[in-house]
XYZ file of C-alpha atoms in Angstrom:
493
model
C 0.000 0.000 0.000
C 3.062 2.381 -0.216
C 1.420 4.373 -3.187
C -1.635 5.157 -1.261
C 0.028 8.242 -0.007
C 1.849 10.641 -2.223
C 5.233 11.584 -0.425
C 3.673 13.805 2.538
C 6.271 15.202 4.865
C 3.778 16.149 7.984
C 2.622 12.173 7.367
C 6.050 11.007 7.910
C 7.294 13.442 10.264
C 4.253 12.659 12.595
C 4.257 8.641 12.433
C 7.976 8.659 12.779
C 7.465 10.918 16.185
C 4.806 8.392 17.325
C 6.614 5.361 16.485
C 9.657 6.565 18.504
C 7.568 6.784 21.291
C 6.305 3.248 20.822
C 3.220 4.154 19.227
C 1.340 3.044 16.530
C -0.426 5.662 14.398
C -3.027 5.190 11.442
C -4.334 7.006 9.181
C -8.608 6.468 9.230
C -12.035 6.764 8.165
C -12.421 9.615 5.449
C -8.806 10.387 4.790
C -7.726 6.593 3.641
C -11.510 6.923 1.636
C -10.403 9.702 -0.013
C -6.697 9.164 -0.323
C -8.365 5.754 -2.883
C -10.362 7.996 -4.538
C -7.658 9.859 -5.288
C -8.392 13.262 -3.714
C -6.903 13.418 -0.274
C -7.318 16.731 1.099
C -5.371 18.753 4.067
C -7.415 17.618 6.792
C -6.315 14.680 7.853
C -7.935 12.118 10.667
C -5.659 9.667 12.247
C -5.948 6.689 15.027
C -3.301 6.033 17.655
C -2.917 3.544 20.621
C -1.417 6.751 22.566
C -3.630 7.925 25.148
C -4.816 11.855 24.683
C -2.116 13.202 27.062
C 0.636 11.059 25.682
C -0.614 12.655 22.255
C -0.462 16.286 23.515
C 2.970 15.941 24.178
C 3.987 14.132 21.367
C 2.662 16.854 19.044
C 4.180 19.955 21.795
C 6.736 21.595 19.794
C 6.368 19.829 16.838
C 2.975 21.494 15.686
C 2.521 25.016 14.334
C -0.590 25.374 16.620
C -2.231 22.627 18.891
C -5.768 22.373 20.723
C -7.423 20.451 22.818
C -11.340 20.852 22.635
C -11.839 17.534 22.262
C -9.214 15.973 24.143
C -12.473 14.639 26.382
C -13.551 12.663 23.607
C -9.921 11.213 22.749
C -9.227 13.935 20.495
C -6.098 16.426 19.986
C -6.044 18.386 17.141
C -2.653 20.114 15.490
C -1.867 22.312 12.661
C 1.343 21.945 10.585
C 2.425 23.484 7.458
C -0.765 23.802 6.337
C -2.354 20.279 7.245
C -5.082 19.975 9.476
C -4.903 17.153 11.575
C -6.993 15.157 14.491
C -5.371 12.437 16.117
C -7.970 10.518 18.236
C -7.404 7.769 20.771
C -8.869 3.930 19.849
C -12.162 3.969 20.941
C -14.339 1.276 21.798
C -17.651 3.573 22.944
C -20.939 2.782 24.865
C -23.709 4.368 23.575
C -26.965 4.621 25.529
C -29.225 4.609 22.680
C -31.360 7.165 24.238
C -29.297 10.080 23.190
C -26.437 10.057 20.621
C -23.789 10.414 22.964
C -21.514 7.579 23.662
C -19.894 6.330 26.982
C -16.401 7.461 25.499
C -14.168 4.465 26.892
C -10.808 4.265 25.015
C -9.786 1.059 23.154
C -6.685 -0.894 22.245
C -6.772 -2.457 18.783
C -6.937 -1.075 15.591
C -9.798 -3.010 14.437
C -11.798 -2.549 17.921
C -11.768 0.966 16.705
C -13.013 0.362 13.018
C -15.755 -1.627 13.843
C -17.417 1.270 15.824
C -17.402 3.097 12.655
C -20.514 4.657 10.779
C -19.714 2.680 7.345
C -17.327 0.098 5.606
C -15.589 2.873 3.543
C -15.252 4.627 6.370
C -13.801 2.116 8.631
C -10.230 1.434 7.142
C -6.837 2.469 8.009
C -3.323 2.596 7.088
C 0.024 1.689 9.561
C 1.960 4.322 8.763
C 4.778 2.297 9.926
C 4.327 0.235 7.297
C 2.188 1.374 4.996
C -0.233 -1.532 4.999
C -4.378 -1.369 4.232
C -5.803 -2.102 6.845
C -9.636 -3.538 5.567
C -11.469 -6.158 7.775
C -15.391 -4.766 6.624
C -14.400 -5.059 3.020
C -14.369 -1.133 2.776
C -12.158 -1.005 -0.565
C -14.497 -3.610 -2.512
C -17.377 -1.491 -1.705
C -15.692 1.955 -2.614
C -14.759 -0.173 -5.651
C -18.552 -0.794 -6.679
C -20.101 1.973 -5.113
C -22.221 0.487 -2.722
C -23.061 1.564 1.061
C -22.922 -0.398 3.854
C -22.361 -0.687 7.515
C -19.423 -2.787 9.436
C -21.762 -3.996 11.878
C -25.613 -4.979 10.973
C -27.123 -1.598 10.481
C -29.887 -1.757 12.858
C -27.029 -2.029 15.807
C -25.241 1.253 13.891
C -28.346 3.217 13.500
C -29.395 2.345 16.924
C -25.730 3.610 18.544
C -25.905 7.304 16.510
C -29.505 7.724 14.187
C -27.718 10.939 12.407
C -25.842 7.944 10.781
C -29.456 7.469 8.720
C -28.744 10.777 8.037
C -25.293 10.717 7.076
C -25.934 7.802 4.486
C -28.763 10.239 2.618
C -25.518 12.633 2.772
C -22.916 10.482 1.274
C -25.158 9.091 -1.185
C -25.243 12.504 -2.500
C -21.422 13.351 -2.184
C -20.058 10.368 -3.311
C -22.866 8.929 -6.038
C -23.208 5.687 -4.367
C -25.968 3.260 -3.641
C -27.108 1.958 -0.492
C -27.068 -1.927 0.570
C -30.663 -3.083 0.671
C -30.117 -3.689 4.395
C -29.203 -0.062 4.840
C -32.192 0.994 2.878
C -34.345 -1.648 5.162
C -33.121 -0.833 8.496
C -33.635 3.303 7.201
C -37.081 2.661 7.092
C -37.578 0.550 10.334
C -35.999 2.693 12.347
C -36.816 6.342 10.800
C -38.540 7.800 14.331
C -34.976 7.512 16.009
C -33.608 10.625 13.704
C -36.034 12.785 16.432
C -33.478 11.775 18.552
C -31.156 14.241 17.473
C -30.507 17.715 17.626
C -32.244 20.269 15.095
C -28.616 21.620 14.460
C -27.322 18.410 13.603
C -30.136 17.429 11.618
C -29.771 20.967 9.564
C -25.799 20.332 9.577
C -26.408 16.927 7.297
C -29.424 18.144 5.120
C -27.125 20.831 4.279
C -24.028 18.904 3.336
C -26.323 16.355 1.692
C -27.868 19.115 -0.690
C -24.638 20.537 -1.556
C -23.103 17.518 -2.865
C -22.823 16.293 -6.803
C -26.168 14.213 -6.631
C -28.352 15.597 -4.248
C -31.471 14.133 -5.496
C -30.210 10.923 -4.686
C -29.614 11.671 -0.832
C -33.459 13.692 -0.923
C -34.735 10.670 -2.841
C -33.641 7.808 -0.059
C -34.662 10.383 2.458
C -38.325 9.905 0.875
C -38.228 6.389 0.518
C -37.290 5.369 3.652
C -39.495 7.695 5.914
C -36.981 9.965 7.357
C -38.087 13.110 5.259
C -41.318 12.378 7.350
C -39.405 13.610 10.121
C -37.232 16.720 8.912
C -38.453 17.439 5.794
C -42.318 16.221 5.805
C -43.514 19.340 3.483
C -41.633 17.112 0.382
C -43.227 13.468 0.363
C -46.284 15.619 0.860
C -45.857 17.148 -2.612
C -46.192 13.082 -3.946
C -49.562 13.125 -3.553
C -50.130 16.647 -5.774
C -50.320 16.600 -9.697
C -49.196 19.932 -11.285
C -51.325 21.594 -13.234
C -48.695 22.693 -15.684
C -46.839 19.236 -15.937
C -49.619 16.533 -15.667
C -46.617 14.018 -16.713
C -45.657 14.062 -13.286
C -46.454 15.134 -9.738
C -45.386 17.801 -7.698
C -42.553 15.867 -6.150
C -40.795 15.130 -8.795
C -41.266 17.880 -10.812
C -39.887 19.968 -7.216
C -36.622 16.887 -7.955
C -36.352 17.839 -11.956
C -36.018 21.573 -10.959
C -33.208 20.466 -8.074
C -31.279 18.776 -11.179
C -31.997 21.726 -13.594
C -30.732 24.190 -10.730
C -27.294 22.227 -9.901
C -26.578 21.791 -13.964
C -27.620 25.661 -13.976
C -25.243 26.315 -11.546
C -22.158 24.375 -13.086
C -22.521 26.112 -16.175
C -22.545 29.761 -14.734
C -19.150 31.234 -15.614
C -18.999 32.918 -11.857
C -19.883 29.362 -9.778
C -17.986 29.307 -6.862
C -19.044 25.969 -5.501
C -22.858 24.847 -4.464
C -24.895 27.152 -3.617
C -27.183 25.621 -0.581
C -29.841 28.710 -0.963
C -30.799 28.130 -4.961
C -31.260 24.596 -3.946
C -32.897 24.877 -1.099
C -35.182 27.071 -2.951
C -35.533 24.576 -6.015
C -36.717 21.694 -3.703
C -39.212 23.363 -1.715
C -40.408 26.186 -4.438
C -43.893 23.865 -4.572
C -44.366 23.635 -1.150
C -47.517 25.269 -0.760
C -49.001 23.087 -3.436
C -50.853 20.513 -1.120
C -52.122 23.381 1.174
C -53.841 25.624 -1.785
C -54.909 22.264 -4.048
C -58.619 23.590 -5.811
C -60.570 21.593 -8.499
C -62.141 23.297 -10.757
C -64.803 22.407 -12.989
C -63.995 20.329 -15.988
C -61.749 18.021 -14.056
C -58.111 20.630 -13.272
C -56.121 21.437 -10.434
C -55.414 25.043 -9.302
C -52.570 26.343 -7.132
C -53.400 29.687 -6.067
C -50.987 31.903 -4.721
C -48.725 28.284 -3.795
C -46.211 30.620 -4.032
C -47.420 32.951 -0.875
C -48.027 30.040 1.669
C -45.069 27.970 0.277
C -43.068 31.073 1.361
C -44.593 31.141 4.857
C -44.076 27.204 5.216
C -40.410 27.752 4.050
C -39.687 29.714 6.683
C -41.251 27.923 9.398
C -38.931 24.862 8.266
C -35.937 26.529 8.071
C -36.743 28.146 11.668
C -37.018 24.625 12.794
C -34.215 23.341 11.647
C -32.055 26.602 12.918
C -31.105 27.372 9.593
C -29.634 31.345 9.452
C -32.042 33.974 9.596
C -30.394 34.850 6.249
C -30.370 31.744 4.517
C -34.474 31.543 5.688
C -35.278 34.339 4.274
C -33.401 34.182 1.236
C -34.933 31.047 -0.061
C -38.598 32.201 1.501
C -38.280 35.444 -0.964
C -36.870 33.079 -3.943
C -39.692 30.718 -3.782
C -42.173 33.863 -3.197
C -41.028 35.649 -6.715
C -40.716 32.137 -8.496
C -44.239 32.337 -9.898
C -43.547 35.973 -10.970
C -42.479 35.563 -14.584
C -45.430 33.649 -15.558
C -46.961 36.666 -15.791
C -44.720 38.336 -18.136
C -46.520 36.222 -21.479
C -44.692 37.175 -24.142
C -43.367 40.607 -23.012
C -46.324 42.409 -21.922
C -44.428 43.549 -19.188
C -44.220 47.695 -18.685
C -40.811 48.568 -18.237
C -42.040 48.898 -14.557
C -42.892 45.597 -14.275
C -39.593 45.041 -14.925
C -37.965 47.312 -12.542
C -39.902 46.364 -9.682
C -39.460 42.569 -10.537
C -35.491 43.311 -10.045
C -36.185 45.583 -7.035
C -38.179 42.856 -5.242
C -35.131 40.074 -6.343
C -32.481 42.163 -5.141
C -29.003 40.952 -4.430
C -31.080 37.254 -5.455
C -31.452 38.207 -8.742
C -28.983 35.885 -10.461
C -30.509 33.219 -8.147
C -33.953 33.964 -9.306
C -32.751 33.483 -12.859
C -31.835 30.097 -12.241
C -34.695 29.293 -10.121
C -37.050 30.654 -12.756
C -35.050 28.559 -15.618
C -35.381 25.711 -13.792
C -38.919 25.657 -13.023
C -39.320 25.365 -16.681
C -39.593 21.795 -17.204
C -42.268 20.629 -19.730
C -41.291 17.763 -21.469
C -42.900 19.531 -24.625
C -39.736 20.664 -26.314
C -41.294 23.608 -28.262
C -43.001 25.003 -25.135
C -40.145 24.063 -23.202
C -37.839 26.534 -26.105
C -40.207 29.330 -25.904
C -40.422 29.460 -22.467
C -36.697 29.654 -21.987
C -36.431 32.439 -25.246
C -39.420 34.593 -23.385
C -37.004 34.580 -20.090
C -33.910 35.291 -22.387
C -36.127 38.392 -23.354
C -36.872 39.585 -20.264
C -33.041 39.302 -19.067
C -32.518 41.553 -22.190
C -34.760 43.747 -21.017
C -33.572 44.021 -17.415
C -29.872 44.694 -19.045
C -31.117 47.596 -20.948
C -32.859 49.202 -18.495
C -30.234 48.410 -15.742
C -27.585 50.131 -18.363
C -30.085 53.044 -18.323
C -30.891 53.716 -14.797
C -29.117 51.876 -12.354
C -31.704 49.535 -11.351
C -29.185 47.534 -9.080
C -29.711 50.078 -6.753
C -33.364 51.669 -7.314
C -33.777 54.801 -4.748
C -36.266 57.363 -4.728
C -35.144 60.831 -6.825
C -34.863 62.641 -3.078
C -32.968 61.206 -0.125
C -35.017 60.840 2.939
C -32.502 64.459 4.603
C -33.835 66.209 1.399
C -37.767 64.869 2.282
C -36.990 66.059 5.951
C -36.209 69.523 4.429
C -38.596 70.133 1.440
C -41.573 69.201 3.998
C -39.702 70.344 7.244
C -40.297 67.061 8.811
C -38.240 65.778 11.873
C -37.404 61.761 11.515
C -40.428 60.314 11.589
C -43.111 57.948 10.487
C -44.124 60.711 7.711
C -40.695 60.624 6.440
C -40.403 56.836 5.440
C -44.035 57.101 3.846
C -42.550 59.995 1.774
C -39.503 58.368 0.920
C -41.892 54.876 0.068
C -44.013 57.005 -2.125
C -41.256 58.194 -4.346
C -39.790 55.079 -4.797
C -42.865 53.831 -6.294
C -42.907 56.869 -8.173
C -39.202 55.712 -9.261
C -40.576 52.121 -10.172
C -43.208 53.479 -12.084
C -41.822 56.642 -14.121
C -38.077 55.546 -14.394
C -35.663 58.457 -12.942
C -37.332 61.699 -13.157
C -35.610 65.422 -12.695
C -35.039 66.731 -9.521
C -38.460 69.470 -10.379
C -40.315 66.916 -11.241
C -40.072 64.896 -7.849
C -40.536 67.514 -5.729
C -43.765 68.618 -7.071
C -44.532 65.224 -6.542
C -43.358 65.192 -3.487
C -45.766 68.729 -2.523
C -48.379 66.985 -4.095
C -48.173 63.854 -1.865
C -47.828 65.895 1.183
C -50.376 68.106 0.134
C -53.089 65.327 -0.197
C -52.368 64.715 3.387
C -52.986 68.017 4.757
C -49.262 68.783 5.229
C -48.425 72.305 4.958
C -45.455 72.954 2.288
C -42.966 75.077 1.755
C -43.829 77.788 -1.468
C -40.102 78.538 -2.734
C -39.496 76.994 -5.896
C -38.645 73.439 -5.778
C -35.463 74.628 -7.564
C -33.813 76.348 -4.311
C -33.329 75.521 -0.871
C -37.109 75.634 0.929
C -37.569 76.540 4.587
C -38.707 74.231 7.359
C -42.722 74.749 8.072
C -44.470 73.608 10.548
C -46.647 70.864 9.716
C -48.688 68.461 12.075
C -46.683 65.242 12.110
C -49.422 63.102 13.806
C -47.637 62.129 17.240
C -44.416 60.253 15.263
C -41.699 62.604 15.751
C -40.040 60.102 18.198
C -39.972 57.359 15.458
C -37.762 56.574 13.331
C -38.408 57.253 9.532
């Protein structure tokens, strides 16, 4: 096994330290997984019969930094030129199968320690001393076909740590492979233990699982084997809906269509950085609201109205639940709010306000929305599917144009709320912010308009609401009147 590693000097340099000591030390788990798929990383995870404290001194003043956070759990962790590394303690753990958390007891073999492990391509190692495989579950033969499986039975597994259920969903997803029908059986038997675990932990793994390279595989066995029931119930319950606009197929998988459209969206954008979890969040759950606003209507159809209003309120409440950011929750609630939008636009019949306030609403999502939008589109009608996509290329046009013309990244009324506060000799205020609202629709509708121009609107506005304004000509600096401001001059504007 001595081309397993590629020459690594922190490799050596470590298991030479531990072996002078009279340790052994292996490389484990996910590093010796990905070292055979040929993409070892800098983080590396290692195995050692050296007891934690033995380990903290081994790696004192050979380590660029060291820590100990989870020395409680057999863990010491130490940085060196670049390389991440844990080096953990064999452990032979307890659990209580009440919680998740184990009886940590430390063991003293090697393979004591791999047979605790989550799954067989997870659970081999490598003496460094000699740079042997270590493989009693068969771990390489199933990294070699693909396939999933645990070292123990899987019911004892998922019964020790249930966010394993979890992380199979995940690395089905990450690493394209397929479960072992026992995996897949004990999944479903034992689905109700994933309430066992934490909401954070649960959000940590849906995460991961829908930023990998297939993530409608890990949603897909999540589905199948009950466990969405449990953290992501609003998506088996679009099964059970049939789309109006794609009576070839329900809601479901139209919802996993647009999650594949999305990613290949994504890889194709010049500017991708990596997955981005809020576009595909908002591609799997854009439907949500389908099952709560189902109507039939006469002559044997399905309506969906306004789907996209309560599948924005029940997109929040999820991502609340599963402590997702208060950012990421509201970006993908606002996504799958404006996804409906653009149905509206026909064939251009848009005003160039339309326009402008469909980018104001989008925002900093814009370029989001354009690949949520393009996604959505997926008739299998090839003509329909052609003009729908040309109609949106149209309307990007348009929003180019317009954007070249008047800024519309960054739509603001003509006056600045200091200039309202001086035309109308307001103090900050309620008034203020429903002047500074009313010409920013004015904006939306009209386009940028000369300075004149938006202050007579602006003395027409206040005028309409009894406000007393200023006579000087809009043109020059006005004075402050007194106006009746309604009891607000303590709030904020």
């Amino acid at each position: 096994m001595t081309d397993l590693l590629t020459a690594n000097p922190v490799v050596d340099d470590l298991a030479a330290r531990f072996a002078e000591a009279g340790h052994r030390l292996y490389l484990v788990g996910g590093s010796v997984r990905d070292a055979l798929l040929g993409r070892l990383g800098t983080d590396l995870d290692f195995t050692t019969d050296a007891r934690p404290e033995q380990i903290m001194e081994l790696v004192k003043g050979w380590a660029d930094a060291v820590w100990d956070t989870g020395i409680a759990f057999g863990t010491v962790g130490a940085a060196k030129a670049g390389r991440t590394c844990e080096i953990t303690t064999f452990r032979a753990d307890a659990y209580d199968r009440v919680s998740r958390n184990p009886e940590v007891r430390f063991g003293d073999t090697i393979e004591g320690d791999l047979v605790r492990r989550d799954f067989t391509v997870n659970a081999m190692a490598v003496d460094l001393a000699t740079k042997r495989l270590i493989d009693p579950h068969g771990g390489e033969a199933a990294l070699d076909s693909r396939v999933l499986d645990t070292p123990a039975t899987p019911q004892e597994s998922f019964a020790d740590d249930p966010l394993r259920m979890l992380r199979a969903a995940r690395f089905i997803s990450q690493l394209c492979f397929v479960p072992a029908p026992r995996v897949v059986e004990a999944m479903t038997a034992m689905s109700a233990e994933i309430l066992r675990i934490t909401p954070e932990r649960v959000q940590a793994e849906i995460a991961k699982l829908l930023c990998g390279d297939d993530p409608r595989g890990g949603v897909e066995l999540l589905v199948d084997t009950g466990l969405a029931e449990h953290v992501l119930p609003e998506v088996p319950a679009m099964r059970l809906e049939i789309d109006e606009h794609h009576q070839h197929k329900d809601v479901y998988e139209h919802s996993l269509v647009v999650l594949d459209q999305a990613v290949e969206l994504e890889a194709a954008d010049p500017d991708f950085a990596g997955p981005d979890l809020v576009l595909r969040l908002a591609a799997l759950l854009h439907d949500i609201g389908k099952p709560d606003t189902r109507r039939h209507v006469p002559g044997g159809g399905v309506s969906f109205h306004h789907h996209e209003v309560v599948g924005a309120k029940m997109v929040r409440k999820r991502l609340r639940a599963l402590r997702f950011s208060k950012e990421i929750t509201e970006d993908v609630a606002r996504l799958v709010f404006l996804h409906l939008r653009f149905h509206g636009y026909g064939k251009g019949e848009w005003t160039d306000s339309a326009v402008r306030r469909y980018v104001t609403d989008a925002g900093d999502l814009l370029p989001r929305l354009h690949k949520l939008v393009r996604a959505d589109c997926t008739t299998r009608n090839k003509r329909k599917a052609g003009a729908l996509q040309r109609t949106y290329d149209g309307l990007e046009e348009r929003i180019e144009r317009i954007a070249a013309d008047e800024d519309l990244a960054r739509v603001r009324p003509d006056i600045d709320g200091n200039e309202i506060m001086r035309l109308l000799g307001l103090r900050p205020g309620p008034q203020v912010g429903q002047a500074w609202r009313f010409l920013k629709e004015l904006r939306l509708d009209k386009g940028p308009l000369e300075r004149d121009e938006a202050v007579q609107a602006l003395y027409g506005w206040a005028a309409e609401r009894g406000l007393v304004v200023p006579t000087a000509c809009p043109s020059e600096p006005a004075e402050p009147h007194e106006v009746d401001r309604g009891g607000g001059d303590d709030q904020a504007g």
